[in-house]
Coordinates of C-alpha atoms in Angstrom, one line a residue:
M25 CA -47.7 -75.5 218.4
S26 CA -47.5 -74.8 214.5
V27 CA -45.1 -71.9 214.0
R28 CA -46.5 -69.9 211.1
T29 CA -43.9 -69.2 208.4
P30 CA -43.7 -65.0 207.3
S31 CA -44.2 -64.4 204.0
L32 CA -41.1 -63.2 202.0
P33 CA -40.0 -59.7 202.1
T34 CA -40.1 -59.6 198.5
E35 CA -43.9 -60.8 198.7
I36 CA -44.4 -57.7 201.0
W37 CA -43.4 -55.3 198.3
Q38 CA -45.4 -56.8 195.7
Q39 CA -48.1 -56.3 197.9
I40 CA -46.9 -52.8 198.5
G41 CA -46.3 -52.2 195.0
S42 CA -50.0 -52.9 194.4
H43 CA -51.5 -50.8 196.5
L44 CA -49.5 -47.8 195.5
E45 CA -50.4 -48.1 191.7
A46 CA -54.1 -48.5 192.4
K47 CA -53.6 -44.9 194.4
D48 CA -51.5 -43.8 192.0
Q49 CA -48.3 -42.8 193.5
S50 CA -46.2 -43.0 191.0
S51 CA -43.0 -41.5 193.0
L52 CA -43.3 -44.1 196.4
L53 CA -43.9 -46.6 193.4
L54 CA -40.6 -45.9 191.9
I55 CA -39.1 -46.1 195.5
N56 CA -40.7 -49.3 196.0
R57 CA -39.4 -50.9 192.9
L58 CA -36.0 -49.7 193.5
F59 CA -35.7 -51.2 196.8
Q60 CA -37.1 -54.7 195.3
A61 CA -34.4 -54.3 193.4
I62 CA -31.6 -53.9 195.7
F63 CA -32.7 -56.2 198.0
S64 CA -34.0 -59.1 196.2
P65 CA -30.7 -60.6 195.0
V66 CA -29.6 -60.6 198.6
L67 CA -32.5 -62.2 200.0
Y68 CA -32.7 -65.2 197.3
R69 CA -28.9 -65.6 197.3
R70 CA -29.1 -68.3 200.4
L71 CA -32.7 -69.8 200.0
T72 CA -34.8 -72.0 202.2
I73 CA -37.2 -74.3 200.7
R74 CA -39.5 -75.4 203.9
G75 CA -42.2 -77.8 204.1
P76 CA -45.0 -77.7 206.1
D77 CA -44.7 -78.1 210.2
R78 CA -47.1 -81.2 210.0
R79 CA -46.4 -84.0 208.1
I80 CA -47.7 -83.7 204.2
G81 CA -51.2 -85.5 203.5
D82 CA -52.3 -84.0 207.2
A83 CA -55.7 -82.3 207.0
S84 CA -54.4 -79.1 209.1
T85 CA -51.4 -78.1 206.2
G86 CA -54.1 -75.2 205.6
I87 CA -54.2 -75.8 201.7
T88 CA -57.2 -73.3 199.9
T89 CA -58.9 -74.1 196.8
E90 CA -57.0 -71.6 194.6
E91 CA -53.7 -73.0 195.9
S92 CA -54.5 -76.7 195.6
R93 CA -54.8 -76.0 191.6
S94 CA -50.9 -75.8 192.0
K95 CA -48.7 -78.8 191.7
F96 CA -46.7 -77.4 194.5
A97 CA -50.1 -77.1 196.7
L98 CA -49.2 -80.2 198.9
A99 CA -45.7 -77.8 200.3
G100 CA -47.6 -75.3 202.1
P101 CA -49.5 -72.0 200.9
V102 CA -46.2 -70.2 201.3
T103 CA -43.5 -72.4 200.0
S104 CA -46.2 -72.9 197.4
R105 CA -46.1 -69.4 196.6
L106 CA -42.4 -68.8 196.7
L107 CA -42.3 -72.1 194.4
Q108 CA -44.4 -70.9 191.5
R109 CA -42.5 -67.7 191.7
L110 CA -39.0 -69.4 191.1
E111 CA -40.7 -71.6 188.5
S112 CA -42.1 -68.3 186.5
S113 CA -39.0 -66.5 187.1
E114 CA -35.5 -67.2 185.1
K115 CA -34.4 -64.0 186.6
T116 CA -34.9 -65.1 190.2
R117 CA -33.8 -68.6 189.7
G118 CA -30.7 -66.8 189.0
W119 CA -30.2 -65.1 192.2
V120 CA -29.8 -68.3 193.9
Q121 CA -26.6 -69.8 195.1
H122 CA -27.3 -71.8 198.0
C123 CA -30.3 -73.7 198.9
Q124 CA -32.1 -75.7 202.1
I125 CA -34.3 -78.1 201.2
K126 CA -36.1 -79.1 204.8
N127 CA -38.9 -80.7 206.6
F128 CA -40.3 -82.6 203.9
R129 CA -42.0 -85.4 205.4
S130 CA -45.0 -87.7 204.4
Q131 CA -48.0 -88.6 206.5
I132 CA -47.8 -92.0 205.3
A133 CA -44.3 -94.0 206.4
W134 CA -42.5 -94.6 203.1
I135 CA -41.3 -98.3 202.5
S136 CA -39.4 -99.4 199.4
W137 CA -41.9 -100.3 197.2
N138 CA -41.5 -101.3 193.9
K139 CA -42.0 -97.9 191.6
D140 CA -44.4 -99.6 189.1
S141 CA -46.4 -101.1 191.8
D142 CA -49.8 -100.3 192.2
Q143 CA -49.9 -100.7 196.0
I144 CA -48.2 -97.3 196.4
P145 CA -51.1 -94.9 197.8
P146 CA -52.3 -92.2 196.1
L147 CA -51.3 -89.7 198.6
F148 CA -47.5 -90.9 198.8
R149 CA -47.6 -90.8 195.2
A150 CA -48.3 -86.9 195.2
F151 CA -46.0 -86.5 198.2
Q152 CA -43.5 -88.0 195.6
A153 CA -44.2 -86.2 192.7
L154 CA -44.2 -83.2 194.7
M155 CA -40.4 -83.7 195.6
Q156 CA -39.4 -84.9 191.8
E157 CA -41.1 -81.2 191.0
I158 CA -39.4 -79.1 193.8
F159 CA -35.8 -81.1 192.6
L160 CA -36.5 -80.3 189.0
L161 CA -37.2 -76.7 189.7
V162 CA -33.4 -76.6 192.1
G163 CA -31.7 -78.6 189.0
N164 CA -32.5 -75.3 186.9
F165 CA -30.7 -72.6 188.9
P166 CA -27.9 -71.8 187.0
L167 CA -25.7 -70.4 189.5
L168 CA -26.3 -72.8 192.6
K169 CA -23.1 -74.0 194.5
G170 CA -24.6 -75.4 197.8
L171 CA -27.1 -77.8 198.2
H172 CA -28.8 -78.5 202.4
L173 CA -30.7 -81.5 202.5
L174 CA -32.2 -81.4 206.0
K175 CA -34.9 -83.8 208.0
A176 CA -36.5 -84.7 204.8
E177 CA -37.9 -88.1 202.5
I178 CA -36.4 -87.5 199.3
P179 CA -36.9 -90.0 196.1
S180 CA -33.0 -91.2 195.2
E181 CA -33.8 -90.2 191.7
S182 CA -33.9 -86.9 192.8
L183 CA -30.7 -86.7 194.4
F184 CA -29.1 -88.6 191.1
Y185 CA -30.7 -85.7 189.2
L186 CA -29.1 -83.1 190.9
C187 CA -25.7 -84.8 191.2
S188 CA -25.5 -85.3 187.5
R189 CA -26.3 -81.4 186.5
P190 CA -23.6 -80.8 184.0
H191 CA -24.1 -76.9 184.6
L192 CA -23.6 -77.5 188.4
S193 CA -20.3 -78.0 190.7
L194 CA -22.1 -78.5 193.9
S195 CA -21.5 -78.6 197.7
I196 CA -23.9 -81.1 199.0
D197 CA -24.8 -81.4 203.1
V198 CA -26.6 -84.5 203.6
V199 CA -28.3 -84.8 207.2
G200 CA -31.4 -86.4 208.9
V201 CA -32.3 -87.8 205.2
A202 CA -34.3 -90.8 204.1
F203 CA -34.3 -91.5 200.5
F204 CA -37.0 -93.8 199.3
G205 CA -38.0 -94.9 195.5
T206 CA -35.6 -97.0 193.4
N207 CA -32.0 -97.0 194.3
E208 CA -30.4 -97.8 190.9
A209 CA -28.6 -95.0 189.2
D210 CA -28.2 -94.9 185.6
P211 CA -24.7 -96.4 184.9
G212 CA -23.4 -94.1 182.5
M213 CA -24.4 -90.9 185.0
A214 CA -21.5 -88.6 185.8
F215 CA -21.3 -87.3 189.4
T216 CA -20.6 -83.6 189.0
P217 CA -20.7 -82.4 193.1
V218 CA -17.1 -80.9 194.2
R219 CA -18.0 -82.1 198.0
F220 CA -20.2 -84.3 199.3
N221 CA -21.1 -84.9 203.1
S222 CA -23.2 -87.4 204.5
E223 CA -23.7 -90.2 207.1
V224 CA -23.4 -93.4 205.4
S225 CA -26.5 -94.5 207.4
Q226 CA -28.5 -92.2 205.2
L227 CA -27.3 -93.6 202.2
R228 CA -27.6 -97.6 202.7
H229 CA -30.6 -97.3 200.3
L230 CA -28.9 -96.6 197.8
M231 CA -25.4 -97.4 198.7
Q232 CA -24.2 -99.5 195.8
S233 CA -25.3 -96.7 193.3
F234 CA -23.6 -93.8 195.1
I235 CA -20.3 -96.2 195.1
T236 CA -20.6 -96.9 191.5
L237 CA -21.2 -92.8 190.9
T238 CA -17.9 -91.8 192.6
L239 CA -15.8 -94.2 190.8
G240 CA -13.6 -91.9 188.4
C241 CA -15.3 -88.8 189.7
S242 CA -14.5 -85.4 190.4
L243 CA -15.2 -85.0 193.9
R244 CA -12.7 -82.7 195.5
E245 CA -13.9 -83.1 199.4
L246 CA -15.7 -86.4 200.7
A247 CA -17.2 -87.1 204.0
L248 CA -18.5 -90.1 205.1
G249 CA -19.5 -90.8 208.4
T250 CA -20.9 -94.4 209.9
E251 CA -21.6 -96.6 213.0
A252 CA -21.5 -99.7 210.9
E253 CA -18.3 -100.0 209.2
M254 CA -19.7 -103.0 206.3
H255 CA -20.7 -99.9 204.1
L256 CA -17.5 -98.3 204.1
R257 CA -15.9 -101.8 203.6
K258 CA -17.6 -101.9 200.4
F259 CA -16.8 -98.7 199.3
Y260 CA -13.0 -99.0 200.0
Q261 CA -12.8 -102.2 198.1
A262 CA -15.0 -101.1 194.9
H263 CA -12.0 -98.2 194.9
M264 CA -9.5 -100.5 195.4
D265 CA -10.7 -102.8 192.8
Y266 CA -11.4 -100.1 190.5
P267 CA -8.8 -100.2 187.3
G268 CA -7.4 -96.5 187.5
V269 CA -7.3 -93.9 190.0
S270 CA -10.9 -93.3 191.1
L271 CA -10.7 -90.2 193.0
P272 CA -8.1 -88.4 191.4
R273 CA -9.1 -84.9 192.3
L274 CA -9.8 -85.6 196.1
E275 CA -8.0 -83.4 198.4
V276 CA -10.0 -83.3 201.1
L277 CA -11.2 -86.9 203.0
T278 CA -13.3 -87.6 206.5
I279 CA -13.5 -90.8 207.6
S280 CA -14.9 -92.6 210.8
W281 CA -13.4 -95.9 210.3
F282 CA -10.4 -97.3 209.0
I283 CA -8.3 -100.3 209.1
A284 CA -4.9 -101.5 207.8
E285 CA -6.7 -104.2 205.5
Y286 CA -7.7 -101.0 203.1
S287 CA -4.5 -98.8 203.2
P288 CA -4.7 -99.8 199.2
F289 CA -7.4 -97.6 198.9
F290 CA -5.3 -94.5 199.3
R291 CA -4.2 -95.3 195.8
S292 CA -7.4 -93.8 194.5
T293 CA -6.6 -90.6 196.2
P294 CA -3.3 -89.2 195.0
N295 CA -3.8 -85.8 195.4
L296 CA -5.4 -86.0 198.8
V297 CA -4.1 -82.9 201.2
E298 CA -6.1 -83.0 203.9
L299 CA -6.9 -86.1 206.1
R300 CA -9.8 -85.8 209.0
L301 CA -10.4 -89.0 211.1
H302 CA -13.8 -88.4 212.9
G303 CA -14.7 -89.6 216.4
M304 CA -12.7 -91.3 218.8
V305 CA -13.6 -94.8 217.0
R306 CA -10.7 -97.5 217.6
M307 CA -9.3 -98.8 214.2
S308 CA -6.8 -101.8 213.7
I309 CA -3.8 -100.2 211.7
G310 CA -1.1 -102.2 213.0
D311 CA 2.5 -100.9 214.1
A312 CA 4.0 -100.2 210.7
P313 CA 3.5 -96.6 209.4
L314 CA 1.6 -96.2 205.8
D315 CA 3.3 -97.2 202.7
P316 CA 5.4 -93.5 202.0
S317 CA 4.2 -93.7 198.4
L318 CA 0.5 -93.1 199.3
I319 CA -1.2 -89.8 199.8
P320 CA 2.4 -88.3 199.3
K321 CA 0.8 -84.8 199.3
L322 CA -0.9 -84.5 202.4
K323 CA -0.6 -81.7 204.1
R324 CA -3.2 -81.4 207.1
F325 CA -4.1 -84.3 209.3
Y326 CA -7.0 -84.1 211.9
G327 CA -7.4 -87.0 214.0
H328 CA -6.4 -89.4 217.6
N329 CA -2.7 -88.7 218.4
C330 CA -2.3 -92.5 218.3
F331 CA -2.5 -92.1 214.7
L332 CA 0.4 -90.0 214.1
P333 CA 3.0 -92.8 213.8
Y334 CA 1.1 -94.5 211.1
F335 CA -0.1 -91.5 208.4
I336 CA 2.3 -88.2 209.5
P337 CA 6.0 -90.2 208.3
G338 CA 7.5 -89.0 205.4
R339 CA 4.8 -86.8 204.3
P340 CA 5.0 -82.7 203.7
V341 CA 2.4 -82.7 207.0
H342 CA 2.7 -78.8 208.2
T343 CA -0.8 -78.9 210.4
I344 CA -2.0 -81.1 212.9
E345 CA -4.9 -80.8 215.0
T346 CA -5.1 -83.8 217.4
R347 CA -6.4 -85.0 221.2
S348 CA -5.6 -87.4 223.6
S349 CA -7.9 -89.7 225.2
T350 CA -8.5 -90.1 229.2
G351 CA -11.0 -92.5 230.1
P352 CA -10.4 -96.6 230.4
G353 CA -10.5 -98.7 227.1
H354 CA -13.1 -100.0 225.3
V355 CA -13.8 -102.4 222.7
V356 CA -14.8 -99.7 220.1
F357 CA -13.7 -96.2 221.6
L358 CA -10.4 -95.3 222.4
G359 CA -8.8 -94.8 226.0
Q360 CA -5.9 -93.4 227.7
E361 CA -4.1 -96.8 227.0
D362 CA -4.0 -95.6 223.3
N363 CA -2.2 -92.1 223.9
I364 CA 1.3 -92.1 222.1
S365 CA 4.8 -91.7 224.1
L366 CA 6.1 -88.5 222.6
K367 CA 9.6 -90.0 223.2
G368 CA 9.1 -92.5 220.4
L369 CA 8.2 -89.7 217.8
N370 CA 11.0 -88.7 215.4
R371 CA 11.4 -85.2 214.5
R372 CA 8.8 -82.9 213.4
F373 CA 6.2 -85.5 214.5
G374 CA 7.6 -88.0 211.4
S375 CA 6.8 -85.0 208.8
A376 CA 9.0 -84.2 206.0
V377 CA 8.5 -80.5 206.7
D378 CA 7.9 -78.4 209.8
V379 CA 5.1 -78.9 211.5
I380 CA 4.0 -75.0 211.9
D381 CA 0.2 -75.2 213.2
L382 CA -0.2 -77.5 216.0
T383 CA -3.5 -77.9 217.8
W384 CA -3.7 -80.6 220.8
D385 CA -6.9 -80.9 222.7
N386 CA -7.7 -82.6 226.2
C387 CA -3.7 -82.9 226.0
N388 CA -2.6 -85.1 229.2
Q389 CA 1.1 -84.6 228.6
N390 CA 1.6 -80.6 228.2
Q391 CA 5.4 -80.0 229.4
E392 CA 6.4 -83.4 228.2
L393 CA 4.4 -81.8 224.7
L394 CA 6.5 -78.5 225.0
Q395 CA 9.9 -80.0 225.5
Y396 CA 9.6 -82.3 222.6
L397 CA 8.6 -79.0 220.5
I398 CA 11.6 -77.0 221.6
A399 CA 13.6 -80.2 221.0
H400 CA 12.2 -81.4 217.4
N401 CA 9.7 -78.5 215.9
R402 CA 11.1 -75.1 217.0
K403 CA 9.7 -73.7 213.8
L404 CA 6.0 -73.6 215.2
T405 CA 4.0 -70.5 214.5
H406 CA 0.6 -72.0 216.3
L407 CA 0.2 -73.7 219.3
E408 CA -3.1 -74.2 220.3
L409 CA -2.9 -76.3 224.2
T410 CA -6.2 -77.4 225.5
P411 CA -4.8 -79.5 229.0
T412 CA -7.1 -82.1 230.6
L413 CA -7.2 -80.1 233.5
P414 CA -7.5 -76.5 234.3
Y415 CA -3.9 -75.1 235.3
T416 CA -3.3 -72.7 238.6
E417 CA -1.3 -69.5 237.8
E418 CA 1.8 -71.1 239.4
Q419 CA 1.4 -74.1 237.0
L420 CA 0.9 -71.8 233.6
H421 CA 3.8 -69.8 234.4
D422 CA 6.2 -72.8 234.5
R423 CA 4.8 -73.8 230.9
L424 CA 5.2 -70.1 229.6
E425 CA 8.5 -70.2 230.7
L426 CA 9.3 -73.4 228.2
V427 CA 6.8 -71.5 225.7
K428 CA 9.8 -68.7 225.5
E429 CA 12.0 -71.1 223.6
L430 CA 9.7 -71.1 221.0
K431 CA 10.8 -67.9 218.8
C432 CA 8.5 -68.1 215.5
L433 CA 5.2 -68.2 217.6
R434 CA 2.6 -65.7 216.3
T435 CA -0.4 -67.1 218.1
L436 CA -0.6 -69.0 221.3
Y437 CA -3.6 -70.6 222.9
I438 CA -3.1 -72.5 225.9
R439 CA -6.4 -72.3 227.5
C440 CA -6.1 -73.6 231.2
L441 CA -7.2 -70.8 233.3
T442 CA -10.9 -70.7 234.9
H443 CA -10.4 -67.7 237.1
V444 CA -13.2 -65.1 236.9
P445 CA -11.6 -62.0 235.1
S446 CA -10.5 -59.0 238.0
E447 CA -8.3 -56.4 237.7
R448 CA -5.6 -58.9 239.3
T449 CA -5.7 -61.6 236.6
L450 CA -6.1 -59.4 233.8
S451 CA -2.6 -57.7 235.5
W452 CA -1.2 -61.1 235.5
E453 CA -2.0 -62.2 232.0
R454 CA -0.9 -58.6 230.5
E455 CA 2.3 -59.4 232.1
H456 CA 3.1 -62.4 231.0
C457 CA 1.9 -61.7 227.1
E458 CA 4.6 -58.7 227.5
S459 CA 7.4 -61.3 228.5
L460 CA 6.5 -63.7 226.2
Q461 CA 6.9 -61.8 223.3
R462 CA 10.1 -60.0 225.2
E463 CA 11.9 -63.2 226.1
G464 CA 10.4 -65.2 223.9
S465 CA 8.9 -64.7 219.9
G466 CA 9.0 -61.1 219.1
V467 CA 6.2 -61.9 216.3
L468 CA 3.9 -62.9 218.9
V469 CA 0.4 -61.3 218.2
S470 CA -2.1 -63.4 220.0
V471 CA -2.2 -65.3 223.1
S472 CA -5.0 -66.7 225.3
F473 CA -4.8 -68.3 229.0
S474 CA -8.6 -69.0 229.1
S475 CA -11.9 -69.3 227.0
L476 CA -12.9 -66.0 228.4
I477 CA -10.1 -63.8 227.4
D478 CA -8.1 -63.1 224.4
W479 CA -5.2 -60.7 224.5
N480 CA -4.0 -59.3 220.7
R481 CA -1.6 -56.6 219.9
E482 CA -1.0 -55.0 216.4
N483 CA 2.0 -55.4 214.6
G484 CA 4.6 -52.6 216.0
S485 CA 2.8 -52.2 218.7
S486 CA 3.9 -53.3 222.4
I487 CA 0.1 -52.7 223.6
W488 CA -1.4 -55.9 224.5
T489 CA -5.5 -55.3 224.4
P490 CA -8.2 -57.9 225.8
S491 CA -11.2 -59.1 224.3
G492 CA -13.8 -62.0 224.6
S493 CA -16.6 -62.9 226.6
G494 CA -15.1 -62.4 229.9
M495 CA -14.8 -58.5 229.5
P496 CA -18.2 -57.7 230.1
V497 CA -18.1 -59.8 233.3
H498 CA -14.9 -57.8 234.3
D499 CA -16.6 -54.5 233.9
M500 CA -19.5 -55.3 235.7
I501 CA -17.3 -56.3 238.4
K502 CA -15.4 -53.4 238.2
L503 CA -18.8 -51.3 238.2
G504 CA -19.9 -53.1 241.1
E505 CA -16.7 -52.3 243.1
I506 CA -16.9 -48.4 242.4
F507 CA -20.8 -48.3 243.5
M508 CA -19.5 -50.3 246.7
S509 CA -16.3 -48.0 247.4
Q510 CA -19.3 -44.5 246.8
D511 CA -21.7 -46.2 249.1
S512 CA -18.6 -46.7 251.8

């Protein structure tokens, strides 16, 4: 069933204004204009340019004779009017800061036609022209900061165009996109985005041009997820072969595959402060840690615990978010035998500074971890620990006795209890919050023992207050108990 997209409120206001003007209601007309002036900038700040629900070219897209004269007609009546309004108003274009382009798909399946081929169907030429016009328009939004491309078929040259606009410092996210057309970018083209996030599989049609554009660019954040290592191999090798520093400003890198053979790639990222290893893919990194001269400014690491001894030693890492594996080993994915032994770690996980923020998901050695922290990293201020299996209150009590030795903690989340919130369980949790603050860290302000209830206190106060999604459940149970006692 087709879902009709409603008109923007700005269009409604314009219709109201025309009606009031015809009725000579000058006072109401002024009020209407004031409301429009106040709310229009907010409405356009985050803009969605949405294609028809059906593939473009389907006879049921509902284009009228009048609308068909617009170069945006194939986008559908509502989106066509929006694009015309943006094209005609410089003021309106100046309001847009974030733009999402979604749901533009051709009725004719695209293939890699030669751009000069006479065999390209006219309907597909029209679709290609529409997409190019939309991207030309978006490229003239002077304050555009973010671009989200979602579930669409997009000409490669349109992406290259936006990535080369000198006045834009874009954050670009690409999800579910198929690129078509020429895959060759101008060799002299500048690559201006500050952040780029995409699955490599979406870029395979234009991967070589993408690699060339990123050499020596000003990217600050880059995320390249992939299921096929071949494309990342090409990316790493090109940056390793570059005569200078190819990613001098890169601060955040997210990758899903890496092997020790490509460790020289990190010479291209001397200012990297955050590294994210996405997924749980097995990577061949060897036993020796990464050369200490590489990524010397690394401060935040996110990835499986087996990579801690490789990336952490000697670097000023103060934030670690990691996880354990519990399943059997696999040729591709990490298994429980890949988990490291905490006894083999140096002080502070090998970091040159104290680790103050630690998150460990699916942890199957919780007691050992707490003992390690007490012995080798006592200055922790944030600890978030999710055990592999739920705890009983008695098991959690024993772990909390160890936590009391961490005197610098401000936030503690050990979400391991699965009970339904009740007066008894809330009383138990409150008592342990008070005990942790009294006997452990005096600066503790936030605690959680389950995914349902969080406990917080104000600085200078000793009163712990519960909140979270479990409180309505608790209140309903309590209300039911009151009614039952009245009935009896």
